[in-house]
GROMACS .gro file of N, CA and C in nm:
model
  198
    1MET      N    1  20.363  17.326  11.164
    1MET     CA    2  20.222  17.334  11.145
    1MET      C    3  20.158  17.431  11.246
    2VAL      N    4  20.109  17.542  11.197
    2VAL     CA    5  20.051  17.644  11.286
    2VAL      C    6  19.895  17.650  11.253
    3CYS      N    7  19.828  17.636  11.364
    3CYS     CA    8  19.675  17.644  11.352
    3CYS      C    9  19.634  17.788  11.389
    4SER      N   10  19.550  17.833  11.313
    4SER     CA   11  19.495  17.966  11.334
    4SER      C   12  19.389  17.943  11.448
    5LYS      N   13  19.350  18.059  11.510
    5LYS     CA   14  19.256  18.053  11.621
    5LYS      C   15  19.118  18.009  11.563
    6GLN      N   16  19.089  18.053  11.439
    6GLN     CA   17  18.969  18.009  11.372
    6GLN      C   18  18.967  17.865  11.353
    7ASP      N   19  19.075  17.810  11.302
    7ASP     CA   20  19.076  17.662  11.281
    7ASP      C   21  19.058  17.587  11.406
    8SER      N   22  19.116  17.634  11.515
    8SER     CA   23  19.110  17.565  11.648
    8SER      C   24  18.959  17.569  11.693
    9LYS      N   25  18.899  17.691  11.683
    9LYS     CA   26  18.768  17.710  11.723
    9LYS      C   27  18.668  17.616  11.641
   10ARG      N   28  18.695  17.611  11.508
   10ARG     CA   29  18.607  17.525  11.424
   10ARG      C   30  18.620  17.375  11.467
   11LYS      N   31  18.741  17.337  11.489
   11LYS     CA   32  18.772  17.199  11.521
   11LYS      C   33  18.704  17.163  11.660
   12LEU      N   34  18.715  17.253  11.755
   12LEU     CA   35  18.651  17.239  11.887
   12LEU      C   36  18.499  17.230  11.878
   13GLN      N   37  18.441  17.310  11.781
   13GLN     CA   38  18.302  17.305  11.763
   13GLN      C   39  18.257  17.178  11.698
   14GLU      N   40  18.336  17.119  11.604
   14GLU     CA   41  18.306  16.992  11.552
   14GLU      C   42  18.310  16.881  11.654
   15ILE      N   43  18.411  16.887  11.739
   15ILE     CA   44  18.425  16.790  11.849
   15ILE      C   45  18.294  16.800  11.936
   16LEU      N   46  18.261  16.925  11.970
   16LEU     CA   47  18.147  16.949  12.062
   16LEU      C   48  18.018  16.885  12.000
   17GLU      N   49  17.991  16.916  11.871
   17GLU     CA   50  17.878  16.863  11.803
   17GLU      C   51  17.881  16.709  11.810
   18SER      N   52  17.993  16.647  11.784
   18SER     CA   53  18.013  16.507  11.791
   18SER      C   54  17.979  16.447  11.922
   19LEU      N   55  18.027  16.516  12.021
   19LEU     CA   56  17.995  16.468  12.161
   19LEU      C   57  17.847  16.475  12.190
   20LYS      N   58  17.786  16.592  12.145
   20LYS     CA   59  17.644  16.610  12.171
   20LYS      C   60  17.561  16.495  12.106
   21SER      N   61  17.608  16.457  11.984
   21SER     CA   62  17.541  16.351  11.912
   21SER      C   63  17.556  16.218  11.989
   22ILE      N   64  17.677  16.190  12.034
   22ILE     CA   65  17.700  16.066  12.115
   22ILE      C   66  17.611  16.071  12.235
   23VAL      N   67  17.605  16.176  12.309
   23VAL     CA   68  17.523  16.180  12.434
   23VAL      C   69  17.376  16.163  12.403
   24SER      N   70  17.330  16.228  12.298
   24SER     CA   71  17.186  16.215  12.269
   24SER      C   72  17.155  16.077  12.225
   25THR      N   73  17.245  16.007  12.151
   25THR     CA   74  17.223  15.869  12.108
   25THR      C   75  17.220  15.780  12.234
   26ASN      N   76  17.310  15.799  12.318
   26ASN     CA   77  17.320  15.716  12.444
   26ASN      C   78  17.189  15.737  12.531
   27GLN      N   79  17.145  15.866  12.539
   27GLN     CA   80  17.019  15.888  12.611
   27GLN      C   81  16.895  15.814  12.538
   28LEU      N   82  16.903  15.819  12.416
   28LEU     CA   83  16.793  15.755  12.331
   28LEU      C   84  16.797  15.598  12.355
   29GLN      N   85  16.918  15.543  12.356
   29GLN     CA   86  16.937  15.408  12.379
   29GLN      C   87  16.886  15.372  12.523
   30LYS      N   88  16.910  15.442  12.620
   30LYS     CA   89  16.861  15.424  12.751
   30LYS      C   90  16.716  15.429  12.763
   31LYS      N   91  16.654  15.523  12.692
   31LYS     CA   92  16.501  15.543  12.689
   31LYS      C   93  16.437  15.423  12.619
   32VAL      N   94  16.492  15.376  12.506
   32VAL     CA   95  16.441  15.259  12.437
   32VAL      C   96  16.460  15.139  12.518
   33SER      N   97  16.573  15.126  12.585
   33SER     CA   98  16.592  15.008  12.674
   33SER      C   99  16.489  15.002  12.784
   34SER      N  100  16.470  15.118  12.844
   34SER     CA  101  16.374  15.129  12.953
   34SER      C  102  16.233  15.094  12.901
   35GLN      N  103  16.197  15.139  12.793
   35GLN     CA  104  16.065  15.114  12.738
   35GLN      C  105  16.049  14.960  12.698
   36ALA      N  106  16.157  14.906  12.649
   36ALA     CA  107  16.153  14.760  12.614
   36ALA      C  108  16.134  14.679  12.744
   37GLN      N  109  16.199  14.714  12.852
   37GLN     CA  110  16.180  14.651  12.975
   37GLN      C  111  16.035  14.661  13.023
   38GLU      N  112  15.983  14.779  13.008
   38GLU     CA  113  15.845  14.802  13.053
   38GLU      C  114  15.744  14.710  12.971
   39ILE      N  115  15.776  14.699  12.838
   39ILE     CA  116  15.691  14.610  12.756
   39ILE      C  117  15.701  14.470  12.795
   40GLN      N  118  15.831  14.431  12.828
   40GLN     CA  119  15.855  14.285  12.869
   40GLN      C  120  15.768  14.258  12.994
   41ARG      N  121  15.773  14.352  13.095
   41ARG     CA  122  15.701  14.331  13.220
   41ARG      C  123  15.551  14.318  13.192
   42TYR      N  124  15.499  14.411  13.106
   42TYR     CA  125  15.363  14.414  13.069
   42TYR      C  126  15.326  14.273  13.001
   43LEU      N  127  15.406  14.234  12.910
   43LEU     CA  128  15.375  14.100  12.838
   43LEU      C  129  15.379  13.985  12.939
   44PHE      N  130  15.472  13.988  13.029
   44PHE     CA  131  15.488  13.882  13.128
   44PHE      C  132  15.350  13.877  13.218
   45LYS      N  133  15.302  13.999  13.267
   45LYS     CA  134  15.179  14.008  13.337
   45LYS      C  135  15.065  13.954  13.256
   46LEU      N  136  15.061  13.998  13.133
   46LEU     CA  137  14.957  13.955  13.045
   46LEU      C  138  14.957  13.808  13.021
   47ASN      N  139  15.070  13.744  13.009
   47ASN     CA  140  15.085  13.606  12.996
   47ASN      C  141  15.043  13.531  13.120
   48GLN      N  142  15.073  13.587  13.232
   48GLN     CA  143  15.030  13.521  13.365
   48GLN      C  144  14.877  13.523  13.370
   49LYS      N  145  14.822  13.631  13.334
   49LYS     CA  146  14.673  13.643  13.337
   49LYS      C  147  14.611  13.545  13.249
   50SER      N  148  14.671  13.534  13.121
   50SER     CA  149  14.623  13.441  13.025
   50SER      C  150  14.630  13.297  13.075
   51VAL      N  151  14.740  13.253  13.142
   51VAL     CA  152  14.757  13.126  13.203
   51VAL      C  153  14.648  13.105  13.309
   52LYS      N  154  14.620  13.206  13.390
   52LYS     CA  155  14.518  13.192  13.491
   52LYS      C  156  14.382  13.173  13.429
   53ILE      N  157  14.348  13.248  13.322
   53ILE     CA  158  14.219  13.238  13.255
   53ILE      C  159  14.202  13.099  13.194
   54LYS      N  160  14.305  13.048  13.129
   54LYS     CA  161  14.303  12.909  13.071
   54LYS      C  162  14.284  12.806  13.178
   55HIS      N  163  14.349  12.820  13.286
   55HIS     CA  164  14.337  12.724  13.397
   55HIS      C  165  14.191  12.731  13.451
   56HIS      N  166  14.141  12.847  13.466
   56HIS     CA  167  14.007  12.863  13.513
   56HIS      C  168  13.903  12.805  13.416
   57ASN      N  169  13.924  12.822  13.286
   57ASN     CA  170  13.836  12.763  13.193
   57ASN      C  171  13.847  12.608  13.188
   58ILE      N  172  13.967  12.562  13.202
   58ILE     CA  173  13.981  12.413  13.201
   58ILE      C  174  13.911  12.360  13.324
   59CYS      N  175  13.923  12.420  13.439
   59CYS     CA  176  13.859  12.371  13.562
   59CYS      C  177  13.707  12.372  13.537
   60LYS      N  178  13.657  12.476  13.483
   60LYS     CA  179  13.509  12.486  13.457
   60LYS      C  180  13.465  12.374  13.359
   61THR      N  181  13.546  12.358  13.258
   61THR     CA  182  13.517  12.248  13.157
   61THR      C  183  13.514  12.112  13.223
   62PHE      N  184  13.615  12.080  13.304
   62PHE     CA  185  13.617  11.954  13.372
   62PHE      C  186  13.498  11.928  13.469
   63LYS      N  187  13.465  12.042  13.535
   63LYS     CA  188  13.349  12.035  13.627
   63LYS      C  189  13.223  12.002  13.552
   64GLY      N  190  13.209  12.058  13.432
   64GLY     CA  191  13.087  12.031  13.348
   64GLY      C  192  13.090  11.888  13.300
   65ILE      N  193  13.204  11.835  13.272
   65ILE     CA  194  13.213  11.694  13.229
   65ILE      C  195  13.189  11.603  13.347
   66LEU      N  196  13.253  11.629  13.458
   66LEU     CA  197  13.233  11.536  13.579
   66LEU      C  198  13.110  11.566  13.641
   0.00000   0.00000   0.00000
């Protein structure tokens, strides 16, 4: 089985394109993962603030009753 130079070049080009696709997919996954972590941190902070506000409102309510 003899491969021509053109066949080899074409095959290498296909492999290169495939590798580029894998790398860009990997970078995209990292970016999405990073953004997801950022959203989780934001939601956690938001939840903490919400708990503080609820606690504050409960305290005000009880002071009004007592």
